[in-house]
Coordinates of C-alpha atoms and ligand atoms in Angstrom, one line a residue:
M16 CA -67.5 7.0 -14.8
T17 CA -68.6 9.9 -12.6
P18 CA -66.5 13.1 -12.4
A19 CA -65.5 12.0 -8.8
E20 CA -64.3 8.7 -10.1
F21 CA -62.3 10.3 -12.9
D22 CA -60.7 12.7 -10.4
F23 CA -59.9 9.8 -8.1
L24 CA -58.0 8.0 -10.9
R25 CA -56.4 11.1 -12.1
N26 CA -55.1 12.0 -8.6
M27 CA -53.9 8.5 -8.0
L28 CA -51.9 8.5 -11.3
K29 CA -50.3 11.8 -10.4
T30 CA -49.3 10.6 -6.9
R31 CA -48.1 7.2 -8.1
S32 CA -46.2 8.0 -11.3
G33 CA -46.2 11.8 -11.7
L34 CA -48.4 11.5 -14.8
V35 CA -50.6 14.5 -15.3
L36 CA -53.9 13.8 -17.1
G37 CA -56.0 16.7 -18.2
E38 CA -59.8 16.4 -18.9
E39 CA -58.9 16.3 -22.6
K40 CA -57.1 13.0 -22.0
R41 CA -60.2 11.3 -20.7
Y42 CA -60.3 9.2 -23.9
L43 CA -56.8 7.8 -23.1
L44 CA -58.0 6.7 -19.7
E45 CA -60.9 4.9 -21.4
S46 CA -58.9 3.2 -24.1
R47 CA -56.1 2.1 -21.8
L48 CA -58.1 1.1 -18.8
M49 CA -60.9 -0.9 -20.3
P50 CA -58.6 -3.9 -20.9
V51 CA -57.5 -3.7 -17.2
A52 CA -61.2 -3.6 -16.2
R53 CA -62.1 -6.6 -18.3
E54 CA -59.2 -8.6 -17.0
A55 CA -60.4 -7.9 -13.5
G56 CA -63.9 -9.1 -14.4
L57 CA -65.3 -5.6 -14.3
E58 CA -67.7 -4.1 -16.8
S59 CA -67.0 -0.4 -16.8
L60 CA -64.4 2.2 -15.9
G61 CA -66.7 3.3 -13.1
D62 CA -66.6 -0.2 -11.7
L63 CA -62.8 -0.2 -12.0
A64 CA -62.5 3.2 -10.3
K65 CA -64.7 1.9 -7.4
A66 CA -62.6 -1.3 -7.1
V67 CA -59.4 0.8 -7.1
M68 CA -60.8 3.0 -4.3
V69 CA -61.1 0.0 -2.0
A70 CA -58.4 -0.1 0.7
G71 CA -55.9 -2.9 -0.1
A72 CA -56.4 -2.8 -3.9
E73 CA -52.7 -2.4 -4.3
S74 CA -52.1 -4.8 -7.2
L75 CA -55.0 -3.3 -9.2
R76 CA -53.7 0.2 -8.6
T77 CA -50.3 -0.9 -9.9
K78 CA -51.9 -2.4 -13.0
V79 CA -53.9 0.8 -13.6
T80 CA -50.7 2.9 -13.2
Q81 CA -48.7 0.7 -15.5
A82 CA -51.4 0.6 -18.2
M83 CA -51.3 4.4 -18.3
T84 CA -47.6 4.8 -18.9
I85 CA -46.5 5.5 -22.5
N86 CA -43.7 3.1 -23.3
E87 CA -42.9 3.9 -26.9
S88 CA -39.2 3.6 -27.6
F89 CA -36.9 2.7 -30.5
F90 CA -33.2 2.1 -31.2
Y91 CA -31.1 5.3 -31.7
R92 CA -34.2 7.4 -31.2
D93 CA -33.6 10.9 -32.6
K94 CA -30.0 10.0 -33.5
T95 CA -28.5 13.2 -32.1
P96 CA -28.2 12.0 -28.5
F97 CA -26.2 9.0 -29.7
E98 CA -24.0 11.2 -31.9
N99 CA -23.5 13.5 -29.0
F100 CA -22.6 10.5 -26.8
R101 CA -20.0 9.3 -29.3
D102 CA -18.6 12.7 -30.3
I103 CA -18.9 14.8 -27.1
M104 CA -19.5 12.8 -24.0
V105 CA -17.2 9.8 -24.6
P106 CA -14.2 11.9 -25.6
A107 CA -14.7 14.1 -22.6
M108 CA -15.0 11.1 -20.3
L109 CA -11.9 9.4 -21.8
E110 CA -9.9 12.5 -21.2
S111 CA -11.2 13.4 -17.8
Q112 CA -9.8 12.3 -14.4
R113 CA -11.8 9.1 -14.9
S114 CA -8.9 7.9 -17.1
A115 CA -7.2 7.1 -13.8
T116 CA -10.1 5.1 -12.3
R117 CA -11.5 3.9 -15.7
K118 CA -15.1 3.7 -14.7
L119 CA -18.1 5.1 -16.4
R120 CA -21.7 4.9 -15.0
I121 CA -24.7 5.7 -17.1
W122 CA -28.3 5.9 -16.0
C123 CA -31.2 5.5 -18.4
A124 CA -33.9 6.9 -16.1
A125 CA -36.9 5.8 -18.3
A126 CA -35.5 2.8 -20.0
S127 CA -38.8 1.4 -21.2
T128 CA -38.3 -1.8 -23.3
G129 CA -34.5 -1.3 -23.5
Q130 CA -33.8 0.2 -26.9
E131 CA -32.1 3.3 -25.4
P132 CA -29.8 1.5 -23.0
Y133 CA -29.0 -1.1 -25.6
S134 CA -28.2 1.6 -28.2
L135 CA -25.7 3.0 -25.7
A136 CA -24.3 -0.4 -24.9
I137 CA -23.8 -1.0 -28.7
E138 CA -22.0 2.3 -29.0
I139 CA -19.7 1.4 -26.1
K140 CA -19.0 -2.0 -27.7
E141 CA -18.2 -0.3 -31.0
L142 CA -15.7 1.9 -29.1
E143 CA -14.2 -1.1 -27.4
E144 CA -10.6 -0.2 -28.2
Q145 CA -11.0 3.1 -26.5
F146 CA -12.7 1.6 -23.5
R147 CA -10.2 -1.2 -23.1
G148 CA -9.5 -1.7 -19.4
W149 CA -12.6 0.4 -18.4
S150 CA -15.6 -0.7 -16.5
T151 CA -18.8 0.6 -17.9
D152 CA -22.1 0.3 -16.1
I153 CA -25.4 1.1 -17.7
I154 CA -28.4 1.1 -15.3
G155 CA -31.8 1.1 -17.0
T156 CA -34.7 1.9 -14.7
D157 CA -38.5 2.2 -15.2
L158 CA -41.7 2.2 -13.3
S159 CA -43.3 -0.6 -15.3
E160 CA -42.2 -4.2 -14.5
E161 CA -43.7 -5.3 -17.8
V162 CA -41.4 -3.2 -20.0
L163 CA -38.4 -4.1 -17.9
E164 CA -39.2 -7.8 -18.5
K165 CA -39.1 -7.2 -22.2
A166 CA -35.9 -5.2 -21.9
R167 CA -34.2 -7.9 -19.9
A168 CA -35.2 -10.5 -22.5
G169 CA -33.8 -8.3 -25.3
L170 CA -36.3 -9.8 -27.8
Y171 CA -37.6 -7.5 -30.5
S172 CA -40.0 -7.9 -33.5
Q173 CA -39.0 -7.2 -37.1
F174 CA -40.8 -3.9 -36.9
E175 CA -38.9 -2.9 -33.7
V176 CA -35.5 -3.6 -35.1
Q177 CA -36.3 -1.9 -38.4
R178 CA -37.1 1.3 -36.5
G179 CA -33.9 3.2 -36.1
L180 CA -31.3 0.4 -35.9
P181 CA -28.7 0.5 -38.7
I182 CA -28.7 -2.8 -40.6
Q183 CA -25.0 -3.4 -40.0
L184 CA -25.6 -3.2 -36.3
L185 CA -28.6 -5.6 -36.6
V186 CA -26.5 -8.1 -38.3
K187 CA -23.6 -7.7 -35.9
Y188 CA -25.4 -7.7 -32.6
F189 CA -28.7 -9.6 -33.1
K190 CA -29.7 -13.2 -33.7
Q191 CA -32.9 -14.2 -35.4
T192 CA -35.1 -16.5 -33.3
G193 CA -38.3 -17.4 -35.2
S194 CA -40.0 -14.2 -36.1
M195 CA -38.1 -12.2 -33.4
W196 CA -34.6 -10.8 -33.1
Q197 CA -32.6 -11.2 -29.9
I198 CA -29.8 -8.9 -28.9
D199 CA -26.4 -10.5 -28.2
S200 CA -25.9 -11.7 -24.6
A201 CA -22.7 -9.7 -24.5
I202 CA -24.7 -6.5 -25.0
R203 CA -27.5 -7.6 -22.7
S204 CA -25.0 -8.2 -19.9
M205 CA -23.8 -4.6 -20.2
V206 CA -27.2 -3.3 -18.9
D207 CA -28.7 -3.8 -15.4
Y208 CA -32.4 -3.2 -15.2
K209 CA -34.1 -2.1 -12.0
H210 CA -37.6 -1.2 -11.1
F211 CA -37.6 2.4 -10.0
N212 CA -40.1 5.2 -9.6
L213 CA -38.7 8.7 -10.5
L214 CA -40.8 10.1 -7.8
D215 CA -38.8 8.2 -5.2
D216 CA -35.5 9.0 -3.5
Y217 CA -32.5 8.7 -6.0
S218 CA -29.7 8.4 -3.4
S219 CA -29.7 4.5 -3.4
L220 CA -28.7 4.6 -7.1
G221 CA -25.3 6.2 -6.5
M222 CA -23.5 8.7 -8.7
F223 CA -23.5 8.8 -12.5
D224 CA -21.4 10.3 -15.2
I225 CA -24.2 10.5 -17.7
I226 CA -28.0 10.5 -17.2
F227 CA -30.3 9.8 -20.1
C228 CA -33.8 11.0 -19.1
R229 CA -35.7 11.1 -22.3
N230 CA -39.4 11.4 -23.2
V231 CA -40.7 11.1 -19.7
L232 CA -40.5 14.6 -18.3
I233 CA -43.1 15.7 -20.9
Y234 CA -45.8 13.8 -18.9
F235 CA -45.2 15.6 -15.7
D236 CA -46.2 19.0 -14.4
P237 CA -43.6 21.8 -14.0
E238 CA -43.2 21.3 -10.2
T239 CA -42.5 17.6 -10.7
K240 CA -40.0 18.3 -13.5
Q241 CA -38.3 20.9 -11.4
D242 CA -38.0 18.5 -8.5
M243 CA -36.7 15.6 -10.6
L244 CA -34.1 17.7 -12.3
A245 CA -32.9 19.1 -9.0
R246 CA -32.5 15.6 -7.6
M247 CA -30.8 14.3 -10.8
A248 CA -28.3 17.2 -10.5
K249 CA -27.3 15.7 -7.1
R250 CA -26.7 12.3 -8.7
L251 CA -24.4 13.6 -11.5
Q252 CA -20.7 13.9 -11.2
P253 CA -19.5 17.6 -11.4
D254 CA -18.4 17.1 -15.1
G255 CA -21.3 14.8 -16.0
Y256 CA -24.0 15.2 -18.7
L257 CA -27.8 15.1 -18.7
V258 CA -29.6 14.1 -22.0
L259 CA -33.2 15.0 -22.4
G260 CA -35.7 14.2 -25.2
A261 CA -36.3 16.3 -28.3
A262 CA -39.4 17.9 -26.8
E263 CA -37.9 18.5 -23.3
T264 CA -35.7 21.2 -21.9
V265 CA -34.3 22.5 -18.6
I266 CA -34.8 26.1 -19.7
G267 CA -37.2 27.9 -17.4
I268 CA -37.4 24.9 -15.2
S269 CA -34.0 24.2 -13.7
S270 CA -31.2 26.4 -12.6
E271 CA -29.1 23.3 -11.8
F272 CA -28.4 22.6 -15.5
K273 CA -27.3 24.6 -18.5
P274 CA -27.3 23.6 -22.2
V275 CA -24.0 22.5 -23.8
A276 CA -23.4 24.8 -26.7
D277 CA -24.2 23.4 -30.2
A278 CA -25.4 20.1 -28.8
R279 CA -29.2 19.7 -28.9
G280 CA -30.7 18.0 -25.9
L281 CA -27.4 17.9 -24.0
Y282 CA -27.0 19.6 -20.6
E283 CA -24.3 20.0 -18.0
L284 CA -24.4 21.2 -14.4
S285 CA -24.4 24.9 -13.9
T286 CA -21.2 26.2 -12.2
A287 CA -23.1 26.6 -8.8
S288 CA -24.4 23.0 -9.0
Q289 CA -20.9 21.7 -10.0
A290 CA -19.5 23.2 -6.8
A291 CA -22.4 21.9 -4.8
T292 CA -22.1 18.3 -6.1
G293 CA -18.4 18.2 -5.3
A294 CA -18.5 14.4 -5.0
P295 CA -15.4 12.4 -6.1
A296 CA -15.5 11.7 -9.8
V297 CA -15.9 7.9 -9.2
A298 CA -17.7 6.8 -6.0
E299 CA -18.3 3.1 -6.4
P300 CA -15.6 0.4 -6.4
A301 CA -14.5 -0.6 -9.9
K302 CA -15.7 -4.0 -11.3
P303 CA -13.6 -5.7 -13.9
A304 CA -14.2 -4.6 -17.5
P305 CA -16.0 -7.2 -19.7
A306 CA -13.6 -9.4 -21.7
A307 CA -13.2 -8.4 -25.4
T308 CA -14.6 -10.8 -27.9
A309 CA -12.8 -11.8 -31.1
A310 CA -15.7 -10.3 -33.1
S311 CA -15.6 -7.0 -31.4
I312 CA -11.8 -6.7 -31.6
A313 CA -12.2 -7.3 -35.3
A314 CA -14.7 -4.6 -35.7
A315 CA -12.8 -1.6 -37.0
G316 CA -14.1 2.0 -36.8
I317 CA -17.4 3.3 -35.5
A318 CA -20.5 2.4 -37.3
K319 CA -22.6 5.5 -37.4
P320 CA -26.4 5.0 -37.3
A321 CA -27.8 5.6 -40.7
Ligands
SAM413 C1 -41.9 7.1 -23.7 S1 -41.0 6.0 -22.7 C2 -39.4 6.6 -23.0 C3 -38.4 5.6 -23.3 C4 -37.0 6.0 -23.7 N1 -36.4 6.9 -22.7 C5 -37.0 6.7 -25.1 O1 -36.9 8.0 -25.1 O2 -37.2 6.1 -26.1 C6 -41.3 6.6 -21.1 C7 -41.1 5.6 -20.0 O3 -41.2 6.3 -18.7 C8 -41.7 5.4 -17.8 N2 -42.2 6.2 -16.6 C9 -43.3 7.0 -16.6 N3 -43.4 7.5 -15.3 C10 -42.4 7.0 -14.6 C11 -41.9 7.2 -13.3 N4 -42.6 8.0 -12.4 N5 -40.8 6.6 -12.9 C12 -40.1 5.8 -13.8 N6 -40.4 5.6 -15.0 C13 -41.6 6.2 -15.5 C14 -42.8 4.7 -18.5 O4 -43.1 3.4 -17.9 C15 -42.1 4.5 -19.9 O5 -41.5 3.3 -20.1

């Protein structure tokens, strides 16, 4: 691959997904794109770059972009965000003015294969008594159609369910099918998956009470991070929360958010942004809350991830 071809691919990835690829990541390009090249009947990355440069190579460009995304995820990843959800965010939401409208909207902005939105859906199910009569929407979005397909199917290998998921939750919410585990349809139906590029306009998504945007900002340059955070601030209710990944922060990047004291990775709108958002606490019409199941009613207490 010539330097010009490498630059072409690098610029295309930045424009299409926000991913910034330094020269030192050239190896990543090679390891991830050779299978795409072979699948397209091409012999080298140079040939792939040439094929992608041709006008009209849209589907190949999409394949190249998706092959470069890092999709790693696991249930209850980093634990703390889910403890903060249960101990800080949920109590605040239950006590807020939402208790009149009883609607909670959560956006998992880089949902990948679904472990993050499903961990939140399980938490909500575990708190069913408190959410009785509420309508809770979880929207999981991602750039990659392939990961969204897996998320929608809710099928995970033994390795994937052993990574982070407490055994009692595995037994309670998953069914073994052959060598795989499938998450309960009641949990699956709590999450809507949509294909969405974080570089695009967010306004069609509506307003949210909580945004989980974890382990994706790290791949973007400071300007892209700043722009995304500013636009997320506009999608958040004035008293909403933003949750970032363990290696991510708003500090030095965004004046729209400030950290919540003593809660790692948790942010709220700064006072100026709260005033600017000013949208009603719940914008969308309520949809009926999911019916309680006998099993979930019987479930007493909150099972904390081990
Ligand atoms: C490492 S995963 C994070 C999954 C999950 N949030 C977690 O922390 O476990 C990052 C995800 O971001 C997605 N992604 C990368 N660039 C994106 C973009 N521009 N728009 C939407 N999703 C993107 C990738 O497809 C990938 O599934």
